[in-house]
Coordinates of C-alpha atoms and ligand atoms in Angstrom, one line a residue:
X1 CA 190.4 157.2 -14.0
X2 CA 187.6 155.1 -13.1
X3 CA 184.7 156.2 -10.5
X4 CA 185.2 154.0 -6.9
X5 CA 181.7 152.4 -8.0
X6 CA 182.9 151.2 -11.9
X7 CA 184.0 147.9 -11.0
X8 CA 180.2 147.0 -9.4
X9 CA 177.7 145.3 -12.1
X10 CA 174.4 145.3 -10.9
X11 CA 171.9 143.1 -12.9
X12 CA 168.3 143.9 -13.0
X13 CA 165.7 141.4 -13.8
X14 CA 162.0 142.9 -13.7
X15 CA 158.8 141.1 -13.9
X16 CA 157.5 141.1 -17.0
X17 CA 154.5 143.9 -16.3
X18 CA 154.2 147.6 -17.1
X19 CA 154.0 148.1 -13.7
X20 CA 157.6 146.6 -12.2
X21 CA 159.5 147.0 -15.9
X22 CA 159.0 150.9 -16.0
X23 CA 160.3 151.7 -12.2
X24 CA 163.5 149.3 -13.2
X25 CA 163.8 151.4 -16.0
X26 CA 164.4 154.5 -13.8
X27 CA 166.1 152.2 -11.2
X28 CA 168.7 151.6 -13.7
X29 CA 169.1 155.3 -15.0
X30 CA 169.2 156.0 -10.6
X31 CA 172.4 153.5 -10.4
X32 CA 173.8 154.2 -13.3
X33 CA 174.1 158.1 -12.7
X34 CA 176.2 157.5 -9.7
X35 CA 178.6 155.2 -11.8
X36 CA 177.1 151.7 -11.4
X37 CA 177.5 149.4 -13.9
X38 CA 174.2 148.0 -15.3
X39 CA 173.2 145.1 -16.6
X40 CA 169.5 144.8 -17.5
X41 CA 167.5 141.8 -18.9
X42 CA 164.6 142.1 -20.5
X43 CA 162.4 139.7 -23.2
X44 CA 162.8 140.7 -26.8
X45 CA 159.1 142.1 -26.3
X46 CA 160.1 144.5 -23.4
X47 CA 163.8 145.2 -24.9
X48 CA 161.5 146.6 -28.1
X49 CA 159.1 148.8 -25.8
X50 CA 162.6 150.0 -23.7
X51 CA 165.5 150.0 -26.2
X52 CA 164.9 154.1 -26.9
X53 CA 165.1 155.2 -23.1
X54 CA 167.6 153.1 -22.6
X55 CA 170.0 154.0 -26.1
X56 CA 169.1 157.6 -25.2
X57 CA 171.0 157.0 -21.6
X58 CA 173.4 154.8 -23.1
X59 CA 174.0 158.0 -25.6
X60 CA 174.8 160.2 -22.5
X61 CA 177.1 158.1 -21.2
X62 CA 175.6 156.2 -18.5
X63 CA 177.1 152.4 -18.3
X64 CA 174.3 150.4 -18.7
X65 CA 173.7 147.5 -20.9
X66 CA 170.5 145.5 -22.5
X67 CA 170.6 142.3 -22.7
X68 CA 168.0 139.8 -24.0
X69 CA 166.0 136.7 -23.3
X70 CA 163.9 134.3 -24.6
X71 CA 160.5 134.3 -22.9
X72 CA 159.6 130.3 -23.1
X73 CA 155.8 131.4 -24.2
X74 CA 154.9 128.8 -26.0
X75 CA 156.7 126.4 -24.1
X76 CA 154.8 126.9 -21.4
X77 CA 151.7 127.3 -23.4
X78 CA 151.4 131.0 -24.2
X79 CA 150.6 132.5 -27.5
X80 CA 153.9 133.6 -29.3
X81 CA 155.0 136.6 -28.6
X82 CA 152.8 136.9 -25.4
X83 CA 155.7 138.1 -23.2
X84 CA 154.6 140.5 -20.3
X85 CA 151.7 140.4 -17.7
X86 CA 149.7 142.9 -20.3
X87 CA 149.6 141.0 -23.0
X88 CA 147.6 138.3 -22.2
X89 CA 145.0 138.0 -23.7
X90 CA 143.0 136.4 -20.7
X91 CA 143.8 136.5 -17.1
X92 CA 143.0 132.9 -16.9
X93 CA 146.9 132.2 -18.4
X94 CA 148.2 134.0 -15.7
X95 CA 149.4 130.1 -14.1
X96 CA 151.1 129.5 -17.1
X97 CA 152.8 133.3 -17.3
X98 CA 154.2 132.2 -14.0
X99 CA 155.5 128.7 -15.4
X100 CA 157.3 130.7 -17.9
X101 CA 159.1 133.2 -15.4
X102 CA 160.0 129.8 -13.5
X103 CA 161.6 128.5 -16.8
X104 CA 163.9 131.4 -17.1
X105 CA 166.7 130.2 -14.5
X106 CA 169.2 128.4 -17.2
X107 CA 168.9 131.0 -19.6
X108 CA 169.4 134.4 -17.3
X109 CA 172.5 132.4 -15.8
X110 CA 173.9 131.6 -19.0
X111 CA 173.5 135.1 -19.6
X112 CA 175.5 135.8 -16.1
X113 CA 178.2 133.5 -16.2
X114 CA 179.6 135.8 -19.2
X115 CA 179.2 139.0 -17.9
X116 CA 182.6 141.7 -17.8
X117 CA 182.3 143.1 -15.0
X118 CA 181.1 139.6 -12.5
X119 CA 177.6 140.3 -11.5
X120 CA 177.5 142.2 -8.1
X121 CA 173.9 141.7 -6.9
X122 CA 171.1 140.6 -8.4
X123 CA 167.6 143.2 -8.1
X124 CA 164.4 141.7 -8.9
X125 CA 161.2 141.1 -8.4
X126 CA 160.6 138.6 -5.6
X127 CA 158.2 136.5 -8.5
X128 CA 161.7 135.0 -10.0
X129 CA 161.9 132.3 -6.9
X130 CA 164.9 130.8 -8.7
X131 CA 167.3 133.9 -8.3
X132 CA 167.5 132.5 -4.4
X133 CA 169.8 129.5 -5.8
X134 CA 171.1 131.4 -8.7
X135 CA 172.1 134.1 -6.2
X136 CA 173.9 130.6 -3.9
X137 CA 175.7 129.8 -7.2
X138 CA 177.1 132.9 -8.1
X139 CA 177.5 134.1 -4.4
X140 CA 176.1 137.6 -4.7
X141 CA 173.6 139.1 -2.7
X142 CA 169.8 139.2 -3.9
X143 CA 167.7 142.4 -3.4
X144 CA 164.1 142.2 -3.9
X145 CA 162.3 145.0 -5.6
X146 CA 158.1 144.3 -5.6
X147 CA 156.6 147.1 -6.6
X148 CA 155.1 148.1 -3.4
X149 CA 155.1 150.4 -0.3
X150 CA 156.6 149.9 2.8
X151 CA 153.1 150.5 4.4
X152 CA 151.7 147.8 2.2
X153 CA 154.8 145.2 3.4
X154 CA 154.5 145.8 6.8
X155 CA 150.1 145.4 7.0
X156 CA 150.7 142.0 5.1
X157 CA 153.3 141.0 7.0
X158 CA 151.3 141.7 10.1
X159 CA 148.6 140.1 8.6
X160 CA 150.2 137.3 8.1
X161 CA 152.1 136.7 11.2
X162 CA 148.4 137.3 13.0
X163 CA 146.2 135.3 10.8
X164 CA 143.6 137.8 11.6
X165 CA 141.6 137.6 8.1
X166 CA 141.3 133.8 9.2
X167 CA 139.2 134.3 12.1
X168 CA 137.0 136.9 10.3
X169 CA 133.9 136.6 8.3
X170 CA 134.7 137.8 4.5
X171 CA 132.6 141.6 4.6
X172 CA 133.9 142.0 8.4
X173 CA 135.7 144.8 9.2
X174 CA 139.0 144.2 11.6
X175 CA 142.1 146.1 12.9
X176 CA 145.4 145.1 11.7
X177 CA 147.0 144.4 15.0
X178 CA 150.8 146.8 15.8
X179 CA 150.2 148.9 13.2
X180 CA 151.6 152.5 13.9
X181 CA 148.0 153.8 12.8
X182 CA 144.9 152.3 13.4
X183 CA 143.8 150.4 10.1
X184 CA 141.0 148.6 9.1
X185 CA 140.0 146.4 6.3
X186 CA 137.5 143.2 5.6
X187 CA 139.1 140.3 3.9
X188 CA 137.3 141.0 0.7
X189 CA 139.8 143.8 0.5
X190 CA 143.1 142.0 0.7
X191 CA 145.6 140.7 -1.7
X192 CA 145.2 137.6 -3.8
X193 CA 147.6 136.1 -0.9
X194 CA 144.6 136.9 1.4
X195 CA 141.8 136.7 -0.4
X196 CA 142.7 134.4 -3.4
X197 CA 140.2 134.6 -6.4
X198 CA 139.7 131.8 -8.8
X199 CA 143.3 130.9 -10.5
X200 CA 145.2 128.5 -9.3
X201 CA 148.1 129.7 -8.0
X202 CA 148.4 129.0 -4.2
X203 CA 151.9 126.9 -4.5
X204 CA 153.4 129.7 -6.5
X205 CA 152.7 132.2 -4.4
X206 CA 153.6 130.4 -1.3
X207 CA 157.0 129.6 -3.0
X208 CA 157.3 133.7 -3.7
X209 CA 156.7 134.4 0.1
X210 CA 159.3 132.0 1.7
X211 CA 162.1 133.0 -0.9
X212 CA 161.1 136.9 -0.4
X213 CA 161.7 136.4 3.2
X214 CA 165.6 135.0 2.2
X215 CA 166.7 138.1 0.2
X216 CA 169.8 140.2 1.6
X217 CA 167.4 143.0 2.0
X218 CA 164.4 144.9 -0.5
X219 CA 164.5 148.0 -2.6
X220 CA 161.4 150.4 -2.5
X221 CA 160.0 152.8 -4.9
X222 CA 159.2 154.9 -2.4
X223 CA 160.1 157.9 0.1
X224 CA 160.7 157.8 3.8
X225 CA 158.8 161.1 4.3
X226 CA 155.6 159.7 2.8
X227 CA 155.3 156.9 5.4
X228 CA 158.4 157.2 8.0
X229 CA 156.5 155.4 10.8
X230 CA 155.9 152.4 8.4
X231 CA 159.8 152.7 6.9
X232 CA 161.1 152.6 10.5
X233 CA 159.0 149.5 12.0
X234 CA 159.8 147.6 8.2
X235 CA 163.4 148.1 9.1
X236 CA 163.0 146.3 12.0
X237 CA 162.0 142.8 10.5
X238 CA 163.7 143.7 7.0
X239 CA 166.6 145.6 5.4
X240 CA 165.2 148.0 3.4
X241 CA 165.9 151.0 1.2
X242 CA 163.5 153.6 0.1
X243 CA 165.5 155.0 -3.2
X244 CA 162.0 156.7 -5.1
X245 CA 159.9 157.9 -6.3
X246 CA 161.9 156.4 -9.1
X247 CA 159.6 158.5 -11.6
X248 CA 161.3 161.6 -10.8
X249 CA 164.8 160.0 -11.4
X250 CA 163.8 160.2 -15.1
X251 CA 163.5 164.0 -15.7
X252 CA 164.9 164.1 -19.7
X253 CA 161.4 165.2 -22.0
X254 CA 161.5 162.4 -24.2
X255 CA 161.8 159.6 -21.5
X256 CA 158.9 161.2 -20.2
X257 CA 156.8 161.7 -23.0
X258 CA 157.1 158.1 -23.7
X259 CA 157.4 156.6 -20.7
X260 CA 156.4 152.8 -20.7
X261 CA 155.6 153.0 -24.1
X262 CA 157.8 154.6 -27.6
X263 CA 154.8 153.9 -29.8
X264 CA 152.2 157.0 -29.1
X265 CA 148.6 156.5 -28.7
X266 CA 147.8 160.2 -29.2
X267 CA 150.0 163.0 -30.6
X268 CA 151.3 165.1 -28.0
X269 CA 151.0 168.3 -29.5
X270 CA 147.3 167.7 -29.6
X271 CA 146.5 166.9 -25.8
X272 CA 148.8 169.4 -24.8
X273 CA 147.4 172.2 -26.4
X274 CA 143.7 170.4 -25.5
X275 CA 145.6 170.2 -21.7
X276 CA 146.4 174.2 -22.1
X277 CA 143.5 175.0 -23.1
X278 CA 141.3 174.4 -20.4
X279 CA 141.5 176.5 -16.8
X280 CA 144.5 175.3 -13.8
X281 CA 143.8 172.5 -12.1
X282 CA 140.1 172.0 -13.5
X283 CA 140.9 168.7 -15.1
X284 CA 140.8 165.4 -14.0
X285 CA 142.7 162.5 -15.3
X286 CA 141.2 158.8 -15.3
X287 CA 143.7 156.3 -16.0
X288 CA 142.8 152.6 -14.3
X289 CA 146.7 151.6 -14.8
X290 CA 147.9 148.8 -17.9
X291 CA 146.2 145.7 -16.1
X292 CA 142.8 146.5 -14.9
X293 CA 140.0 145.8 -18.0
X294 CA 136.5 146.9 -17.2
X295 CA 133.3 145.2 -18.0
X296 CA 131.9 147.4 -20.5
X297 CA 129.0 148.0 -17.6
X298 CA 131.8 149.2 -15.3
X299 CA 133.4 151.3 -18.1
X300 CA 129.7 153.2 -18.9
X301 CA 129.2 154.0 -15.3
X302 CA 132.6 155.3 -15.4
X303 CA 132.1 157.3 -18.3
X304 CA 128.9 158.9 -17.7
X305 CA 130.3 159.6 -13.7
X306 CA 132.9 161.8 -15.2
X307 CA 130.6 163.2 -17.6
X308 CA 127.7 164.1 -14.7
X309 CA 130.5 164.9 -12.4
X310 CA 130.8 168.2 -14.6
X311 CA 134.4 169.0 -14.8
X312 CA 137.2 168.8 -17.7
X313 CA 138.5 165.3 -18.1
X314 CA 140.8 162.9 -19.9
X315 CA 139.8 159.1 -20.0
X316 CA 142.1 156.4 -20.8
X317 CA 140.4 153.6 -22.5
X318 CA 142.1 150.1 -22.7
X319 CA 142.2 149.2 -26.7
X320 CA 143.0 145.6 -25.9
X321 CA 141.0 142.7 -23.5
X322 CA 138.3 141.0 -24.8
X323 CA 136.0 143.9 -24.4
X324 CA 137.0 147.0 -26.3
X325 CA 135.5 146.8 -29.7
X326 CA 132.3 146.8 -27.2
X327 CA 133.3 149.5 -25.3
X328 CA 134.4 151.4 -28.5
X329 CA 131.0 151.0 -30.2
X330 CA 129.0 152.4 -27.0
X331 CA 131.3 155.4 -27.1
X332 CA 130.1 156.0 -30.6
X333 CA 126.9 154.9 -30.5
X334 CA 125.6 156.2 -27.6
X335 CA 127.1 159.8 -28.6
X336 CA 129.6 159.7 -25.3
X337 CA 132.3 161.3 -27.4
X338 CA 130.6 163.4 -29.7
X339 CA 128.7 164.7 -26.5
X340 CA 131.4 165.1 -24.2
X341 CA 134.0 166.9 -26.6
X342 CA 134.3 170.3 -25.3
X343 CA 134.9 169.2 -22.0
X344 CA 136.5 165.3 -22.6
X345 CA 139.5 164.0 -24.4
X346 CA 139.3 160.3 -24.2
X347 CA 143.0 158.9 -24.9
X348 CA 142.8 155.2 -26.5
X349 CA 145.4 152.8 -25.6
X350 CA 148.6 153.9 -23.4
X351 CA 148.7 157.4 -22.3
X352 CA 152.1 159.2 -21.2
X353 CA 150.7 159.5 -17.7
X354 CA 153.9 161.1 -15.9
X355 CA 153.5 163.9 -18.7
X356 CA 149.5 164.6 -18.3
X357 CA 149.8 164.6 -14.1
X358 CA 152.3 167.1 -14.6
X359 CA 150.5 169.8 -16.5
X360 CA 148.9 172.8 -14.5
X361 CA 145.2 172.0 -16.0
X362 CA 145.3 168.9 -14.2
X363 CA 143.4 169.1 -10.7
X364 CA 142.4 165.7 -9.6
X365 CA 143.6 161.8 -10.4
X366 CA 141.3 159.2 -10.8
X367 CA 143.7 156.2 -10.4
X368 CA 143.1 152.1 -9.5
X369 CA 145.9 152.9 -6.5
X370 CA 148.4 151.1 -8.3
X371 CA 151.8 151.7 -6.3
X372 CA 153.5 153.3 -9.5
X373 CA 150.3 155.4 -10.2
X374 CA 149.6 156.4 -6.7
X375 CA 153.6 157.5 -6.0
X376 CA 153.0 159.2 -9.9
X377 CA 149.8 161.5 -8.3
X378 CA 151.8 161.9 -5.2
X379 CA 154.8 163.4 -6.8
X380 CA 152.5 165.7 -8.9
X381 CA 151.2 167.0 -6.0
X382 CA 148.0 165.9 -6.5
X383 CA 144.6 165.3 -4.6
X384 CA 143.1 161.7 -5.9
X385 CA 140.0 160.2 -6.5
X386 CA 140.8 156.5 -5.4
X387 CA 139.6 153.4 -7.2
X388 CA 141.8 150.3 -6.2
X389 CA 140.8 147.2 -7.9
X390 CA 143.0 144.2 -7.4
X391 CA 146.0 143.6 -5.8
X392 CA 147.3 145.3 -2.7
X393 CA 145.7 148.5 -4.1
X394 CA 143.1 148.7 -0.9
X395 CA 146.2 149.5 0.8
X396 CA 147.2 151.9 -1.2
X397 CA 143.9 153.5 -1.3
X398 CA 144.3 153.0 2.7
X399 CA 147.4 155.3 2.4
X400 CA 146.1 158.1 0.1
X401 CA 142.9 158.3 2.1
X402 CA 143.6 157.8 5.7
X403 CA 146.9 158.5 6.8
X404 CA 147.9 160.9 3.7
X405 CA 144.6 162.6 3.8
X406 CA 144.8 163.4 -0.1
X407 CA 142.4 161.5 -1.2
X408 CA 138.4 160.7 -1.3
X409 CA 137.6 156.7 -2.6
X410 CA 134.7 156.4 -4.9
X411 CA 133.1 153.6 -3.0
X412 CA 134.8 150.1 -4.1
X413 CA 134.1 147.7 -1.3
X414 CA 136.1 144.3 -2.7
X415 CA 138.8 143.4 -4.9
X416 CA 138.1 142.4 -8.2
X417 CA 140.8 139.9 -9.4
X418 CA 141.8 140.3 -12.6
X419 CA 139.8 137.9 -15.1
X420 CA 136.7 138.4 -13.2
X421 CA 135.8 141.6 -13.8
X422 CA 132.7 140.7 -14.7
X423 CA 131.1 140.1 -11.3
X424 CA 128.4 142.3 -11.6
X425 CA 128.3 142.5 -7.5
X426 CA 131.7 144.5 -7.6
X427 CA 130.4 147.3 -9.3
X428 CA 131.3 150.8 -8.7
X429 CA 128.4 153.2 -9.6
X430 CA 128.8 156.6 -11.5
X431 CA 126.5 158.7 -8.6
X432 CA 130.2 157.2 -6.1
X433 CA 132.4 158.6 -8.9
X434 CA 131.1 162.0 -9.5
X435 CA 130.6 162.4 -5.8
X436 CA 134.2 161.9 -4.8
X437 CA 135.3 164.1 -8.2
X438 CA 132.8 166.7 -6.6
X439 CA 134.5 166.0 -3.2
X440 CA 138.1 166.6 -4.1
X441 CA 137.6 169.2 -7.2
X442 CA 135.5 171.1 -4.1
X443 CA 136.2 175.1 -3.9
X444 CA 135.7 175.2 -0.2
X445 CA 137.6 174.6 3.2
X446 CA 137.8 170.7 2.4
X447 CA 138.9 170.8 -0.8
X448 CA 141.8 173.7 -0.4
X449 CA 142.7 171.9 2.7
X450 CA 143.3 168.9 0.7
X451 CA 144.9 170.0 -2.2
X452 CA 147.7 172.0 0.2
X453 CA 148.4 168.7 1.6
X454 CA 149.2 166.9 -1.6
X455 CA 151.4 170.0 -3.1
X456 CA 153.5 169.9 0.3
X457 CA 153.5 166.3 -0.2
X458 CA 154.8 166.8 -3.7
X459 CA 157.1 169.2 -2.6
X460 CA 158.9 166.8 -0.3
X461 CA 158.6 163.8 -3.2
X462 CA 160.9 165.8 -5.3
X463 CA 163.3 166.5 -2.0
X464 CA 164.0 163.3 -1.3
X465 CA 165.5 162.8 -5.0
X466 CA 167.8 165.8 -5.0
X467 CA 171.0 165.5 -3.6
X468 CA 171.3 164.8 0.2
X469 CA 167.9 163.8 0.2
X470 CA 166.7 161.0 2.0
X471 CA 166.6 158.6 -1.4
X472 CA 169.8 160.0 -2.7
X473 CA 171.3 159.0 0.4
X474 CA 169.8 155.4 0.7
X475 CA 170.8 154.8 -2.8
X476 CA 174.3 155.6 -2.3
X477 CA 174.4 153.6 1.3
X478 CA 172.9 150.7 -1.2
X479 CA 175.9 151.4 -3.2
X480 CA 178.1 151.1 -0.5
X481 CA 176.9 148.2 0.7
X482 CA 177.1 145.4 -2.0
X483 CA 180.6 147.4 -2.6
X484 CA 181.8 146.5 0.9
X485 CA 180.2 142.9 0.5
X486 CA 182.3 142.4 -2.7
X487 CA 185.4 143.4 -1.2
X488 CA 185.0 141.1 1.8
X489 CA 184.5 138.3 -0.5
X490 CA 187.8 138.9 -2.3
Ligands
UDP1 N1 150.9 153.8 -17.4 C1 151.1 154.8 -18.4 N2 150.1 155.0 -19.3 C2 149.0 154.2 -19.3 C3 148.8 153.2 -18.3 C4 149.8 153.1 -17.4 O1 152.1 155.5 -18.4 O2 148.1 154.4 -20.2 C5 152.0 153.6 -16.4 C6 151.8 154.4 -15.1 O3 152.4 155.7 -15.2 C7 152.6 153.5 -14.1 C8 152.4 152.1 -14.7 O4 152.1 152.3 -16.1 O5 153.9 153.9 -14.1 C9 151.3 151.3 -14.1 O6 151.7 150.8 -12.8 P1 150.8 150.8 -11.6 O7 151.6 150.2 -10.5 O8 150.2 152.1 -11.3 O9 149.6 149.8 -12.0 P2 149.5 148.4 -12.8 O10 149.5 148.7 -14.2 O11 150.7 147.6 -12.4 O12 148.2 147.9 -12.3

């Protein structure tokens, strides 16, 4: 006999980025585990980088299916084969990246019309503006997943409804006005919405915020306990379910080891036994996420901060952008490596991240605040050194640091959109790096104070997941809901 749930087919379309593929990854294993049909679309680039996770789940019998589609690259003037958000090779082809999600509506509802059993909802990332009408034609509900907190919906929201960064000159600092918590920021901090850099994309985004604001209701990789006031005040203006942090949803070794990536950079025997190596919670891990690319300026004083900063350390370097080879000579040629190697492991390309923040050596996270990175430290229990970039990774940083308390920034003042990374202005110095290492590696009152705060904070991260917890349950009222919706239709 069939579980009450195996007649529901939900369909997952991601945005083609590291950063909203891999949480729909888990998202499907989440569903699937409580007897959800699942139908997920991916382009032949992404169905390469998932097909393993997926066959592996497939191989323990969870219903979920991969299906494929063309990514119109070149039609809309994208090298072939340049298929997700981290592949290209400059940000300025972000517009047409865009154009290319936009062309995807006939295909993906080709691809629905023929799907046994009839779609049930669409989730997916609030970037595919066509899934509104899709969603009219095929009469199902549409549940937006972005990639981001409920703290960071509700400040732009609030921001937007106020128009508060309009009356404010760019480096002045104002109050987001009915926030649960007293928050400041200066415009230069603010998403691209905000605070646009130079590509062109106004209308686009402007077409992602009205259709965002006609979904059924939003999925969140997140937790209630991390930011219940914001959860509870986002609920009054949205439907909302917090069903993360999807990482921990994925708990099998080999999903883990090769999370976002089957292809290793580094052999896993080796930075393990580097990792056990070295004393508990002495090292920290420096990972700026898969979009961010450094100037090779930025990347130096990064690398030399973590080198006068004293402690253990692995460092991520990015092997692609238009940069590397540079940055791959100076770590040669300057002897960065050869100098550093008792006490760094640099890892060059993608590094299983979920696997590293999980060992015992590692004490400390130096992350860009990316929302999947920062839930990642969280749920590792983890104090973090804070670098947000671009994005809405200010707010995120805003999280960790203020309200969370687990956190010490390293001094970034502005956003640096991606493709202009080379603003010398923006920079970060190494002297703000190693302080805020020093800061939350610290031995003393501070330091302990903080690091008990992310563990507990871990603690309840991995709560919420287990059965009866706060996720669990959303997850399952989500279930219930498009269930109920479907049967009302018949
Ligand atoms: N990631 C990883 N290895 C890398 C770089 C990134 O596993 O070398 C993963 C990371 O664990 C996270 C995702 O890629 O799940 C990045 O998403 P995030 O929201 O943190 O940042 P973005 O890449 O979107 O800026």
């Amino acid at each position: 006999m069939g579980s009450k749930s195996d007649h529901l087919n939900f369909v997952l379309i991601p945005l083609m980025a590291p950063g909203h593929t891999i949480p729909m990854i888990d998202m499907a294993k989440l569903f699937a585990k409580r007897g959800v049909n699942i139908t997920i679309i991916l382009t032949p680039l992404d169905a390469t980088r998932f097909r393993p996770v997926i066959e592996r789940a497939v191989g323990s019998g969870l219903p979920i299916q991969l299906l494929q589609v063309k990514f119109p690259s070149e039609e809309a003037g994208l090298p072939p084969g340049c298929e997700s958000a981290d592949s290209l090779l400059s940000f300025d082809l972000m517009p047409n990246f865009f154009n290319a999600v936009t062309m995807l509506q006939k295909p993906m509802e080709e691809i629905l019309k023929k799907l046994n059993p009839t779609p049930s909802c669409i989730i997916c990332a609030k970037h595919l503006v066509w899934t509104v009408d899709t969603c009219k034609t095929f009469q199902i509900p549409r549940i937006v997943f972005d990639g981001m907190s409920c703290f960071t919906q509700l400040v732009t929201n609030k921001i937007y409804v106020s128009k508060i960064h309009e009356r404010v000159a760019p480096e002045k600092p104002f109050i987001v006005p009915d926030l649960p918590d007293e928050i400041e920021f200066t415009k230069i901090q603010l998403p691209g919405s905000f605070n646009p850099g130079a590509l062109n994309i106004a209308g686009f985004r402007e077409q992602v915020r009205k259709t965002e604001s006609q979904a059924y209701g939003m999925v969140v990789n997140s937790f209630e306990e991390v930011e219940q006031r914001y959860v509870d005040e986002l609920r009054k203006v949205k439907k909302v379910w917090c069903i993360g942090p999807l990482s921990l949803w994925s708990n099998e070794s080999l999903d883990i080891a090769q999370r976002g990536n089957n292809q290793d950079s580094i052999n896993s025997d080796q930075f393990l036994n580097w990792l056990d190596s070295k004393k508990q919670g002495s090292v920290i891990y420096a990972c700026l996420g898969s979009l961010s690319r450094l100037s090779t300026a930025q990347f130096i004083e990064l690398a030399l901060g973590l080198e006068e900063s004293s402690h253990p350390f692995v460092l991520v370097v990015k092997t692609s952008g238009g940069n590397s080879e540079e940055i791959g000579k100076w770590i040669l040629e300057e002897g960065f490596e050869e100098r550093t190697k008792e006490r760094g492991l640099l890892i060059r390309g993608w590094a299983p991240q979920v696997l590293i923040l999980s060992h015992s050596a590692v004490g400390g996270f130096l992350t860009h605040c990316g929302w999947n990175s920062t839930l990642e430290g969280i749920c590792s229990g983890l104090p973090m050194i804070t670098w947000p970039m671009f994005s809405e990774q200010f707010l995120n940083e805003k999280l960790v640091v203020q309200i969370l308390g687990t956190g010490v920034g390293v001094g970034a003042r502005a956003v640096v959109h991606l493709g202009e990374e080379q603003k010398p202005e923006m920079k970060v110095m190494r002297n703000g790096i190693t302080k805020a290492i020093q800061r939350v590696m610290d031995e003393g009152k501070e330091g302990c104070e903080r690091r008990k705060m992310a563990k507990e904070l871990g603690e309840k991260a991995r709560r919420s997941v287990e059965v009866g917890g706060s996720s669990d349950l959303n997850a399952r009222l989500l279930i219930q809901e498009i269930a109920q919706l479907g049967k009302s239709k018949q």
